GROMACS .gro file of N, CA, C and O in nm:
model
  528
    1GLU      N    1   0.082  -0.118   0.000
    1GLU     CA    2   0.000   0.000   0.000
    1GLU      C    3   0.087   0.126   0.000
    1GLU      O    4   0.064   0.216  -0.079
    2GLU      N    5   0.185   0.127   0.087
    2GLU     CA    6   0.272   0.245   0.098
    2GLU      C    7   0.347   0.273  -0.032
    2GLU      O    8   0.370   0.389  -0.066
    3ASP      N    9   0.383   0.166  -0.104
    3ASP     CA   10   0.453   0.184  -0.231
    3ASP      C   11   0.367   0.263  -0.330
    3ASP      O   12   0.416   0.347  -0.405
    4TYR      N   13   0.236   0.235  -0.332
    4TYR     CA   14   0.146   0.306  -0.422
    4TYR      C   15   0.136   0.453  -0.383
    4TYR      O   16   0.138   0.542  -0.468
    5VAL      N   17   0.123   0.477  -0.253
    5VAL     CA   18   0.111   0.614  -0.205
    5VAL      C   19   0.238   0.692  -0.236
    5VAL      O   20   0.233   0.808  -0.278
    6LYS      N   21   0.354   0.629  -0.218
    6LYS     CA   22   0.483   0.695  -0.248
    6LYS      C   23   0.493   0.732  -0.395
    6LYS      O   24   0.561   0.827  -0.431
    7GLN      N   25   0.427   0.654  -0.480
    7GLN     CA   26   0.431   0.681  -0.623
    7GLN      C   27   0.326   0.785  -0.664
    7GLN      O   28   0.311   0.813  -0.783
    8GLY      N   29   0.254   0.840  -0.566
    8GLY     CA   30   0.161   0.948  -0.597
    8GLY      C   31   0.015   0.910  -0.604
    8GLY      O   32  -0.070   0.994  -0.636
    9PHE      N   33  -0.018   0.784  -0.576
    9PHE     CA   34  -0.159   0.744  -0.578
    9PHE      C   35  -0.226   0.785  -0.448
    9PHE      O   36  -0.167   0.782  -0.341
   10ASP      N   37  -0.351   0.822  -0.459
   10ASP     CA   38  -0.431   0.860  -0.344
   10ASP      C   39  -0.449   0.740  -0.250
   10ASP      O   40  -0.476   0.629  -0.295
   11ARG      N   41  -0.436   0.761  -0.118
   11ARG     CA   42  -0.445   0.652  -0.021
   11ARG      C   43  -0.582   0.585  -0.024
   11ARG      O   44  -0.592   0.463  -0.020
   12GLU      N   45  -0.687   0.665  -0.031
   12GLU     CA   46  -0.823   0.607  -0.030
   12GLU      C   47  -0.846   0.520  -0.153
   12GLU      O   48  -0.900   0.410  -0.144
   13THR      N   49  -0.804   0.569  -0.269
   13THR     CA   50  -0.819   0.492  -0.393
   13THR      C   51  -0.734   0.366  -0.387
   13THR      O   52  -0.779   0.258  -0.429
   14THR      N   53  -0.613   0.378  -0.333
   14THR     CA   54  -0.524   0.263  -0.321
   14THR      C   55  -0.585   0.158  -0.228
   14THR      O   56  -0.584   0.038  -0.259
   15ASP      N   57  -0.639   0.201  -0.116
   15ASP     CA   58  -0.704   0.108  -0.023
   15ASP      C   59  -0.820   0.034  -0.090
   15ASP      O   60  -0.837  -0.087  -0.075
   16ALA      N   61  -0.901   0.110  -0.164
   16ALA     CA   62  -1.016   0.049  -0.233
   16ALA      C   63  -0.968  -0.052  -0.338
   16ALA      O   64  -1.022  -0.162  -0.350
   17TYR      N   65  -0.865  -0.013  -0.414
   17TYR     CA   66  -0.811  -0.100  -0.519
   17TYR      C   67  -0.757  -0.230  -0.460
   17TYR      O   68  -0.794  -0.340  -0.502
   18LEU      N   69  -0.671  -0.218  -0.359
   18LEU     CA   70  -0.611  -0.337  -0.298
   18LEU      C   71  -0.715  -0.421  -0.224
   18LEU      O   72  -0.707  -0.543  -0.222
   19GLY      N   73  -0.814  -0.355  -0.165
   19GLY     CA   74  -0.922  -0.427  -0.098
   19GLY      C   75  -1.002  -0.511  -0.195
   19GLY      O   76  -1.040  -0.625  -0.166
   20THR      N   77  -1.027  -0.456  -0.313
   20THR     CA   78  -1.100  -0.529  -0.416
   20THR      C   79  -1.022  -0.651  -0.462
   20THR      O   80  -1.078  -0.760  -0.478
   21ILE      N   81  -0.892  -0.635  -0.481
   21ILE     CA   82  -0.808  -0.748  -0.521
   21ILE      C   83  -0.808  -0.855  -0.412
   21ILE      O   84  -0.826  -0.974  -0.441
   22LYS      N   85  -0.790  -0.814  -0.289
   22LYS     CA   86  -0.788  -0.910  -0.177
   22LYS      C   87  -0.921  -0.984  -0.168
   22LYS      O   88  -0.924  -1.105  -0.150
   23GLU      N   89  -1.030  -0.912  -0.181
   23GLU     CA   90  -1.163  -0.973  -0.176
   23GLU      C   91  -1.179  -1.077  -0.286
   23GLU      O   92  -1.231  -1.187  -0.264
   24GLY      N   93  -1.132  -1.044  -0.406
   24GLY     CA   94  -1.140  -1.139  -0.517
   24GLY      C   95  -1.057  -1.263  -0.494
   24GLY      O   96  -1.098  -1.375  -0.524
   25LEU      N   97  -0.939  -1.245  -0.437
   25LEU     CA   98  -0.850  -1.360  -0.411
   25LEU      C   99  -0.904  -1.451  -0.302
   25LEU      O  100  -0.872  -1.571  -0.299
   26LEU      N  101  -0.985  -1.398  -0.214
   26LEU     CA  102  -1.040  -1.478  -0.105
   26LEU      C  103  -1.175  -1.540  -0.142
   26LEU      O  104  -1.231  -1.616  -0.064
   27SER      N  105  -1.226  -1.508  -0.258
   27SER     CA  106  -1.356  -1.557  -0.301
   27SER      C  107  -1.353  -1.708  -0.325
   27SER      O  108  -1.258  -1.761  -0.383
   28PRO      N  109  -1.460  -1.778  -0.284
   28PRO     CA  110  -1.468  -1.921  -0.314
   28PRO      C  111  -1.485  -1.948  -0.464
   28PRO      O  112  -1.468  -2.059  -0.510
   29ASN      N  113  -1.518  -1.845  -0.540
   29ASN     CA  114  -1.536  -1.859  -0.684
   29ASN      C  115  -1.410  -1.823  -0.763
   29ASN      O  116  -1.415  -1.809  -0.884
   30LEU      N  117  -1.298  -1.809  -0.694
   30LEU     CA  118  -1.173  -1.771  -0.758
   30LEU      C  119  -1.129  -1.877  -0.859
   30LEU      O  120  -1.133  -1.996  -0.830
   31VAL      N  121  -1.091  -1.832  -0.975
   31VAL     CA  122  -1.034  -1.919  -1.077
   31VAL      C  123  -0.899  -1.861  -1.114
   31VAL      O  124  -0.887  -1.743  -1.145
   32VAL      N  125  -0.795  -1.944  -1.109
   32VAL     CA  126  -0.660  -1.898  -1.140
   32VAL      C  127  -0.615  -1.970  -1.267
   32VAL      O  128  -0.639  -2.089  -1.284
   33ASP      N  129  -0.552  -1.896  -1.357
   33ASP     CA  130  -0.500  -1.957  -1.480
   33ASP      C  131  -0.403  -2.068  -1.447
   33ASP      O  132  -0.329  -2.060  -1.349
   34ILE      N  133  -0.403  -2.171  -1.533
   34ILE     CA  134  -0.304  -2.275  -1.516
   34ILE      C  135  -0.166  -2.217  -1.546
   34ILE      O  136  -0.152  -2.134  -1.635
   35ARG      N  137  -0.068  -2.259  -1.469
   35ARG     CA  138   0.066  -2.203  -1.485
   35ARG      C  139   0.169  -2.313  -1.487
   35ARG      O  140   0.216  -2.359  -1.384
   36PHE      N  141   0.201  -2.357  -1.604
   36PHE     CA  142   0.311  -2.450  -1.626
   36PHE      C  143   0.353  -2.432  -1.770
   36PHE      O  144   0.280  -2.372  -1.850
   37PRO      N  145   0.470  -2.482  -1.805
   37PRO     CA  146   0.515  -2.465  -1.944
   37PRO      C  147   0.411  -2.519  -2.043
   37PRO      O  148   0.349  -2.622  -2.017
   38GLU      N  149   0.394  -2.448  -2.150
   38GLU     CA  150   0.304  -2.485  -2.258
   38GLU      C  151   0.156  -2.474  -2.221
   38GLU      O  152   0.070  -2.522  -2.293
   39ALA      N  153   0.124  -2.408  -2.111
   39ALA     CA  154  -0.016  -2.392  -2.072
   39ALA      C  155  -0.095  -2.318  -2.179
   39ALA      O  156  -0.212  -2.352  -2.205
   40THR      N  157  -0.033  -2.221  -2.244
   40THR     CA  158  -0.102  -2.145  -2.349
   40THR      C  159  -0.140  -2.238  -2.465
   40THR      O  160  -0.251  -2.229  -2.518
   41LYS      N  161  -0.048  -2.327  -2.502
   41LYS     CA  162  -0.079  -2.422  -2.610
   41LYS      C  163  -0.192  -2.516  -2.569
   41LYS      O  164  -0.279  -2.549  -2.648
   42MET      N  165  -0.189  -2.559  -2.442
   42MET     CA  166  -0.293  -2.650  -2.394
   42MET      C  167  -0.430  -2.583  -2.398
   42MET      O  168  -0.529  -2.643  -2.441
   43MET      N  169  -0.436  -2.458  -2.354
   43MET     CA  170  -0.563  -2.386  -2.356
   43MET      C  171  -0.609  -2.361  -2.499
   43MET      O  172  -0.728  -2.365  -2.528
   44SER      N  173  -0.515  -2.338  -2.589
   44SER     CA  174  -0.549  -2.318  -2.729
   44SER      C  175  -0.611  -2.445  -2.789
   44SER      O  176  -0.708  -2.439  -2.864
   45ILE      N  177  -0.554  -2.559  -2.753
   45ILE     CA  178  -0.609  -2.688  -2.800
   45ILE      C  179  -0.752  -2.705  -2.748
   45ILE      O  180  -0.842  -2.743  -2.823
   46LEU      N  181  -0.770  -2.676  -2.621
   46LEU     CA  182  -0.903  -2.689  -2.561
   46LEU      C  183  -1.002  -2.591  -2.624
   46LEU      O  184  -1.114  -2.630  -2.661
   47ASP      N  185  -0.960  -2.467  -2.642
   47ASP     CA  186  -1.048  -2.367  -2.704
   47ASP      C  187  -1.087  -2.408  -2.845
   47ASP      O  188  -1.205  -2.399  -2.883
   48THR      N  189  -0.990  -2.454  -2.922
   48THR     CA  190  -1.016  -2.497  -3.060
   48THR      C  191  -1.113  -2.614  -3.063
   48THR      O  192  -1.206  -2.618  -3.144
   49ALA      N  193  -1.093  -2.711  -2.973
   49ALA     CA  194  -1.181  -2.828  -2.968
   49ALA      C  195  -1.324  -2.786  -2.936
   49ALA      O  196  -1.420  -2.835  -2.999
   50VAL      N  197  -1.341  -2.696  -2.841
   50VAL     CA  198  -1.475  -2.652  -2.803
   50VAL      C  199  -1.540  -2.575  -2.917
   50VAL      O  200  -1.657  -2.600  -2.953
   51ILE      N  201  -1.467  -2.482  -2.978
   51ILE     CA  202  -1.523  -2.403  -3.089
   51ILE      C  203  -1.561  -2.494  -3.205
   51ILE      O  204  -1.670  -2.481  -3.262
   52ASN      N  205  -1.473  -2.586  -3.241
   52ASN     CA  206  -1.504  -2.677  -3.352
   52ASN      C  207  -1.626  -2.763  -3.320
   52ASN      O  208  -1.712  -2.785  -3.406
   53HIS      N  209  -1.635  -2.811  -3.196
   53HIS     CA  210  -1.751  -2.892  -3.156
   53HIS      C  211  -1.880  -2.811  -3.167
   53HIS      O  212  -1.980  -2.860  -3.220
   54LEU      N  213  -1.877  -2.689  -3.118
   54LEU     CA  214  -1.997  -2.606  -3.124
   54LEU      C  215  -2.037  -2.577  -3.268
   54LEU      O  216  -2.156  -2.579  -3.302
   55ASN      N  217  -1.940  -2.552  -3.355
   55ASN     CA  218  -1.970  -2.526  -3.495
   55ASN      C  219  -2.023  -2.651  -3.566
   55ASN      O  220  -2.114  -2.642  -3.648
   56GLU      N  221  -1.966  -2.766  -3.533
   56GLU     CA  222  -2.008  -2.891  -3.599
   56GLU      C  223  -2.145  -2.938  -3.550
   56GLU      O  224  -2.214  -3.009  -3.622
   57THR      N  225  -2.183  -2.902  -3.430
   57THR     CA  226  -2.309  -2.952  -3.376
   57THR      C  227  -2.418  -2.846  -3.374
   57THR      O  228  -2.521  -2.866  -3.311
   58LYS      N  229  -2.396  -2.738  -3.444
   58LYS     CA  230  -2.497  -2.631  -3.448
   58LYS      C  231  -2.627  -2.688  -3.504
   58LYS      O  232  -2.633  -2.737  -3.616
   59GLY      N  233  -2.730  -2.688  -3.420
   59GLY     CA  234  -2.860  -2.740  -3.462
   59GLY      C  235  -2.870  -2.891  -3.457
   59GLY      O  236  -2.972  -2.948  -3.497
   60VAL      N  237  -2.768  -2.959  -3.409
   60VAL     CA  238  -2.767  -3.105  -3.401
   60VAL      C  239  -2.735  -3.145  -3.257
   60VAL      O  240  -2.655  -3.081  -3.190
   61THR      N  241  -2.797  -3.251  -3.213
   61THR     CA  242  -2.764  -3.302  -3.079
   61THR      C  243  -2.639  -3.388  -3.090
   61THR      O  244  -2.634  -3.483  -3.169
   62ALA      N  245  -2.538  -3.354  -3.012
   62ALA     CA  246  -2.412  -3.429  -3.015
   62ALA      C  247  -2.432  -3.567  -2.954
   62ALA      O  248  -2.500  -3.582  -2.852
   63THR      N  249  -2.373  -3.666  -3.016
   63THR     CA  250  -2.380  -3.802  -2.963
   63THR      C  251  -2.265  -3.824  -2.865
   63THR      O  252  -2.167  -3.748  -2.862
   64ASP      N  253  -2.277  -3.928  -2.786
   64ASP     CA  254  -2.168  -3.963  -2.694
   64ASP      C  255  -2.039  -3.991  -2.770
   64ASP      O  256  -1.931  -3.954  -2.725
   65GLN      N  257  -2.051  -4.055  -2.886
   65GLN     CA  258  -1.932  -4.086  -2.965
   65GLN      C  259  -1.864  -3.959  -3.013
   65GLN      O  260  -1.742  -3.948  -3.014
   66MET      N  261  -1.943  -3.859  -3.053
   66MET     CA  262  -1.886  -3.731  -3.096
   66MET      C  263  -1.808  -3.669  -2.980
   66MET      O  264  -1.698  -3.618  -3.000
   67ARG      N  265  -1.865  -3.674  -2.861
   67ARG     CA  266  -1.798  -3.617  -2.744
   67ARG      C  267  -1.669  -3.693  -2.713
   67ARG      O  268  -1.566  -3.633  -2.683
   68ARG      N  269  -1.676  -3.825  -2.721
   68ARG     CA  270  -1.555  -3.907  -2.695
   68ARG      C  271  -1.446  -3.877  -2.796
   68ARG      O  272  -1.328  -3.870  -2.762
   69ASP      N  273  -1.485  -3.857  -2.922
   69ASP     CA  274  -1.386  -3.826  -3.026
   69ASP      C  275  -1.317  -3.693  -3.000
   69ASP      O  276  -1.196  -3.680  -3.021
   70ILE      N  277  -1.394  -3.595  -2.954
   70ILE     CA  278  -1.335  -3.464  -2.923
   70ILE      C  279  -1.234  -3.478  -2.812
   70ILE      O  280  -1.122  -3.425  -2.820
   71VAL      N  281  -1.271  -3.548  -2.706
   71VAL     CA  282  -1.180  -3.568  -2.592
   71VAL      C  283  -1.056  -3.645  -2.637
   71VAL      O  284  -0.943  -3.609  -2.601
   72LYS      N  285  -1.077  -3.748  -2.718
   72LYS     CA  286  -0.964  -3.829  -2.766
   72LYS      C  287  -0.868  -3.744  -2.849
   72LYS      O  288  -0.746  -3.748  -2.829
   73ASP      N  289  -0.922  -3.663  -2.940
   73ASP     CA  290  -0.838  -3.579  -3.025
   73ASP      C  291  -0.764  -3.472  -2.944
   73ASP      O  292  -0.645  -3.449  -2.964
   74ALA      N  293  -0.836  -3.406  -2.853
   74ALA     CA  294  -0.773  -3.302  -2.772
   74ALA      C  295  -0.665  -3.363  -2.682
   74ALA      O  296  -0.558  -3.305  -2.666
   75THR      N  297  -0.693  -3.480  -2.626
   75THR     CA  298  -0.595  -3.547  -2.542
   75THR      C  299  -0.470  -3.583  -2.622
   75THR      O  300  -0.357  -3.562  -2.575
   76ALA      N  301  -0.489  -3.633  -2.742
   76ALA     CA  302  -0.375  -3.668  -2.828
   76ALA      C  303  -0.291  -3.544  -2.860
   76ALA      O  304  -0.167  -3.548  -2.855
   77ASP      N  305  -0.359  -3.433  -2.891
   77ASP     CA  306  -0.287  -3.308  -2.920
   77ASP      C  307  -0.210  -3.259  -2.798
   77ASP      O  308  -0.095  -3.213  -2.810
   78MET      N  309  -0.271  -3.268  -2.680
   78MET     CA  310  -0.204  -3.225  -2.558
   78MET      C  311  -0.085  -3.315  -2.524
   78MET      O  312   0.020  -3.266  -2.482
   79LYS      N  313  -0.102  -3.444  -2.545
   79LYS     CA  314   0.009  -3.537  -2.519
   79LYS      C  315   0.126  -3.508  -2.613
   79LYS      O  316   0.242  -3.519  -2.574
   80LYS      N  317   0.095  -3.468  -2.735
   80LYS     CA  318   0.201  -3.433  -2.830
   80LYS      C  319   0.278  -3.310  -2.782
   80LYS      O  320   0.400  -3.307  -2.787
   81VAL      N  321   0.206  -3.210  -2.734
   81VAL     CA  322   0.270  -3.088  -2.682
   81VAL      C  323   0.360  -3.124  -2.563
   81VAL      O  324   0.474  -3.079  -2.554
   82ILE      N  325   0.308  -3.207  -2.473
   82ILE     CA  326   0.386  -3.249  -2.355
   82ILE      C  327   0.509  -3.326  -2.398
   82ILE      O  328   0.620  -3.302  -2.348
   83SER      N  329   0.492  -3.418  -2.490
   83SER     CA  330   0.605  -3.499  -2.537
   83SER      C  331   0.713  -3.413  -2.601
   83SER      O  332   0.832  -3.432  -2.575
   84GLU      N  333   0.671  -3.317  -2.684
   84GLU     CA  334   0.769  -3.229  -2.749
   84GLU      C  335   0.842  -3.144  -2.645
   84GLU      O  336   0.964  -3.127  -2.653
   85TYR      N  337   0.769  -3.093  -2.547
   85TYR     CA  338   0.833  -3.012  -2.442
   85TYR      C  339   0.930  -3.098  -2.361
   85TYR      O  340   1.043  -3.057  -2.334
   86ASP      N  341   0.884  -3.217  -2.322
   86ASP     CA  342   0.969  -3.305  -2.241
   86ASP      C  343   1.095  -3.345  -2.316
   86ASP      O  344   1.202  -3.358  -2.256
   87SER      N  345   1.086  -3.363  -2.448
   87SER     CA  346   1.204  -3.395  -2.529
   87SER      C  347   1.303  -3.280  -2.527
   87SER      O  348   1.424  -3.300  -2.511
   88ARG      N  349   1.252  -3.158  -2.544
   88ARG     CA  350   1.340  -3.041  -2.538
   88ARG      C  351   1.399  -3.026  -2.398
   88ARG      O  352   1.517  -2.993  -2.383
   89ALA      N  353   1.318  -3.050  -2.296
   89ALA     CA  354   1.365  -3.038  -2.157
   89ALA      C  355   1.477  -3.137  -2.131
   89ALA      O  356   1.576  -3.105  -2.065
   90HIS      N  357   1.463  -3.256  -2.184
   90HIS     CA  358   1.567  -3.358  -2.165
   90HIS      C  359   1.698  -3.313  -2.230
   90HIS      O  360   1.805  -3.325  -2.171
   91MET      N  361   1.688  -3.259  -2.352
   91MET     CA  362   1.809  -3.214  -2.423
   91MET      C  363   1.872  -3.094  -2.353
   91MET      O  364   1.993  -3.079  -2.352
   92GLU      N  365   1.788  -3.008  -2.294
   92GLU     CA  366   1.838  -2.888  -2.227
   92GLU      C  367   1.867  -2.912  -2.079
   92GLU      O  368   1.902  -2.820  -2.007
   93LYS      N  369   1.849  -3.038  -2.035
   93LYS     CA  370   1.870  -3.077  -1.896
   93LYS      C  371   1.786  -2.992  -1.800
   93LYS      O  372   1.833  -2.948  -1.695
   94SER      N  373   1.661  -2.969  -1.838
   94SER     CA  374   1.569  -2.900  -1.749
   94SER      C  375   1.456  -2.997  -1.712
   94SER      O  376   1.454  -3.111  -1.755
   95GLU      N  377   1.362  -2.950  -1.634
   95GLU     CA  378   1.259  -3.037  -1.580
   95GLU      C  379   1.143  -3.056  -1.677
   95GLU      O  380   1.104  -2.963  -1.748
   96LYS      N  381   1.086  -3.176  -1.676
   96LYS     CA  382   0.971  -3.206  -1.760
   96LYS      C  383   0.847  -3.137  -1.702
   96LYS      O  384   0.849  -3.085  -1.591
   97ILE      N  385   0.737  -3.141  -1.779
   97ILE     CA  386   0.615  -3.071  -1.738
   97ILE      C  387   0.553  -3.131  -1.612
   97ILE      O  388   0.517  -3.057  -1.520
   98LEU      N  389   0.539  -3.262  -1.603
   98LEU     CA  390   0.468  -3.322  -1.490
   98LEU      C  391   0.529  -3.285  -1.355
   98LEU      O  392   0.456  -3.239  -1.266
   99PRO      N  393   0.660  -3.299  -1.334
   99PRO     CA  394   0.714  -3.259  -1.204
   99PRO      C  395   0.694  -3.110  -1.174
   99PRO      O  396   0.667  -3.073  -1.059
  100GLN      N  397   0.702  -3.026  -1.277
  100GLN     CA  398   0.679  -2.883  -1.255
  100GLN      C  399   0.535  -2.859  -1.210
  100GLN      O  400   0.510  -2.783  -1.116
  101TYR      N  401   0.441  -2.924  -1.278
  101TYR     CA  402   0.300  -2.908  -1.242
  101TYR      C  403   0.274  -2.961  -1.102
  101TYR      O  404   0.204  -2.897  -1.022
  102GLN      N  405   0.330  -3.078  -1.069
  102GLN     CA  406   0.310  -3.136  -0.937
  102GLN      C  407   0.366  -3.044  -0.828
  102GLN      O  408   0.304  -3.028  -0.722
  103LYS      N  409   0.479  -2.984  -0.853
  103LYS     CA  410   0.538  -2.893  -0.754
  103LYS      C  411   0.450  -2.770  -0.735
  103LYS      O  412   0.433  -2.723  -0.622
  104LEU      N  413   0.392  -2.719  -0.843
  104LEU     CA  414   0.302  -2.605  -0.832
  104LEU      C  415   0.177  -2.640  -0.751
  104LEU      O  416   0.122  -2.557  -0.681
  105ARG      N  417   0.131  -2.763  -0.761
  105ARG     CA  418   0.011  -2.808  -0.689
  105ARG      C  419   0.044  -2.854  -0.548
  105ARG      O  420  -0.045  -2.882  -0.469
  106GLY      N  421   0.174  -2.869  -0.517
  106GLY     CA  422   0.214  -2.914  -0.384
  106GLY      C  423   0.197  -3.063  -0.363
  106GLY      O  424   0.180  -3.109  -0.250
  107VAL      N  425   0.202  -3.141  -0.472
  107VAL     CA  426   0.184  -3.286  -0.461
  107VAL      C  427   0.302  -3.364  -0.518
  107VAL      O  428   0.290  -3.482  -0.549
  108TYR      N  429   0.417  -3.299  -0.528
  108TYR     CA  430   0.532  -3.364  -0.590
  108TYR      C  431   0.598  -3.460  -0.493
  108TYR      O  432   0.610  -3.435  -0.375
  109GLY      N  433   0.644  -3.573  -0.546
  109GLY     CA  434   0.722  -3.670  -0.470
  109GLY      C  435   0.820  -3.738  -0.562
  109GLY      O  436   0.790  -3.763  -0.679
  110GLU      N  437   0.938  -3.766  -0.512
  110GLU     CA  438   1.037  -3.838  -0.593
  110GLU      C  439   0.982  -3.975  -0.630
  110GLU      O  440   0.900  -4.033  -0.558
  111LEU      N  441   1.028  -4.031  -0.741
  111LEU     CA  442   0.975  -4.159  -0.789
  111LEU      C  443   0.984  -4.271  -0.686
  111LEU      O  444   0.892  -4.348  -0.671
  112ASN      N  445   1.094  -4.281  -0.617
  112ASN     CA  446   1.112  -4.391  -0.522
  112ASN      C  447   1.079  -4.351  -0.379
  112ASN      O  448   1.112  -4.424  -0.286
  113GLU      N  449   1.016  -4.238  -0.361
  113GLU     CA  450   0.982  -4.190  -0.228
  113GLU      C  451   0.870  -4.276  -0.170
  113GLU      O  452   0.772  -4.308  -0.237
  114ASP      N  453   0.886  -4.318  -0.043
  114ASP     CA  454   0.784  -4.397   0.025
  114ASP      C  455   0.669  -4.306   0.063
  114ASP      O  456   0.682  -4.218   0.147
  115LYS      N  457   0.555  -4.324  -0.002
  115LYS     CA  458   0.440  -4.237   0.022
  115LYS      C  459   0.338  -4.304   0.115
  115LYS      O  460   0.225  -4.258   0.128
  116ASN      N  461   0.377  -4.413   0.180
  116ASN     CA  462   0.288  -4.483   0.271
  116ASN      C  463   0.277  -4.403   0.400
  116ASN      O  464   0.366  -4.403   0.483
  117LEU      N  465   0.166  -4.332   0.415
  117LEU     CA  466   0.147  -4.247   0.531
  117LEU      C  467   0.069  -4.316   0.642
  117LEU      O  468   0.046  -4.258   0.748
  118ILE      N  469   0.027  -4.441   0.618
  118ILE     CA  470  -0.053  -4.508   0.719
  118ILE      C  471   0.022  -4.623   0.786
  118ILE      O  472  -0.033  -4.693   0.870
  119GLY      N  473   0.148  -4.641   0.750
  119GLY     CA  474   0.232  -4.740   0.817
  119GLY      C  475   0.175  -4.880   0.813
  119GLY      O  476   0.129  -4.928   0.710
  120ASP      N  477   0.173  -4.946   0.929
  120ASP     CA  478   0.130  -5.086   0.938
  120ASP      C  479  -0.022  -5.102   0.935
  120ASP      O  480  -0.071  -5.215   0.933
  121VAL      N  481  -0.095  -4.993   0.937
  121VAL     CA  482  -0.240  -5.002   0.934
  121VAL      C  483  -0.286  -5.073   0.807
  121VAL      O  484  -0.386  -5.145   0.807
  122ARG      N  485  -0.211  -5.060   0.700
  122ARG     CA  486  -0.246  -5.123   0.573
  122ARG      C  487  -0.265  -5.274   0.590
  122ARG      O  488  -0.359  -5.332   0.535
  123TRP      N  489  -0.180  -5.338   0.666
  123TRP     CA  490  -0.188  -5.483   0.682
  123TRP      C  491  -0.314  -5.523   0.759
  123TRP      O  492  -0.373  -5.626   0.733
  124ILE      N  493  -0.356  -5.439   0.852
  124ILE     CA  494  -0.481  -5.467   0.922
  124ILE      C  495  -0.597  -5.461   0.824
  124ILE      O  496  -0.687  -5.544   0.826
  125GLY      N  497  -0.594  -5.363   0.734
  125GLY     CA  498  -0.697  -5.351   0.633
  125GLY      C  499  -0.700  -5.473   0.541
  125GLY      O  500  -0.807  -5.524   0.506
  126TYR      N  501  -0.582  -5.520   0.500
  126TYR     CA  502  -0.577  -5.640   0.417
  126TYR      C  503  -0.636  -5.760   0.492
  126TYR      O  504  -0.711  -5.838   0.434
  127ALA      N  505  -0.600  -5.774   0.619
  127ALA     CA  506  -0.651  -5.887   0.699
  127ALA      C  507  -0.801  -5.879   0.711
  127ALA      O  508  -0.872  -5.982   0.695
  128LEU      N  509  -0.854  -5.762   0.738
  128LEU     CA  510  -0.999  -5.746   0.750
  128LEU      C  511  -1.067  -5.775   0.616
  128LEU      O  512  -1.171  -5.840   0.611
  129GLY      N  513  -1.008  -5.727   0.508
  129GLY     CA  514  -1.064  -5.754   0.376
  129GLY      C  515  -1.067  -5.901   0.343
  129GLY      O  516  -1.161  -5.952   0.283
  130PHE      N  517  -0.964  -5.973   0.384
  130PHE     CA  518  -0.956  -6.116   0.359
  130PHE      C  519  -1.063  -6.190   0.438
  130PHE      O  520  -1.127  -6.281   0.388
  131VAL      N  521  -1.083  -6.148   0.562
  131VAL     CA  522  -1.181  -6.213   0.649
  131VAL      C  523  -1.323  -6.190   0.597
  131VAL      O  524  -1.405  -6.279   0.597
  132ILE      N  525  -1.348  -6.068   0.552
  132ILE     CA  526  -1.483  -6.033   0.506
  132ILE      C  527  -1.507  -6.101   0.374
  132ILE      O  528  -1.596  -6.163   0.341
   0.00000   0.00000   0.00000
C-alpha cells in the first residue's frame, strides 16, 4: 500500500483497489489460470476443440461418440505438446512438465519416495478384507 502512495496514488483509492483485489482472491469462486510450461498451447487446444464442436453440432444433438472423439483428439494433441516439451527439456537438462506441475500443486514426490502415510495399518486392512 505504501509503495502506491509513495508513487503518488491517493491513499483512499489505493485502499479500495487493494481491498477489491484481496476480496477477489479470497472468493470461493476464484479461478486462477493454469501455470506451467506450454499452458497457453494446452488452452489453445481446448479452445479450438470446443469451438469446432460447437460449430459442428450447431442445430444437431451431439452423440456420446462425438464427445468421446473430441476428448480423444484433444488429449492426443495435448500429449504431443507435452512430449515435445519433455524432449526439449531432456536435451536442455531442465525439468519435464509433470514434475513442474506437481510442484506447483504441492503434490510432488520423488519416484522412489515412500508415500505410505498409514504405516502398518495397511496390513490390518488387508486382513480385514480377507476375512470379510
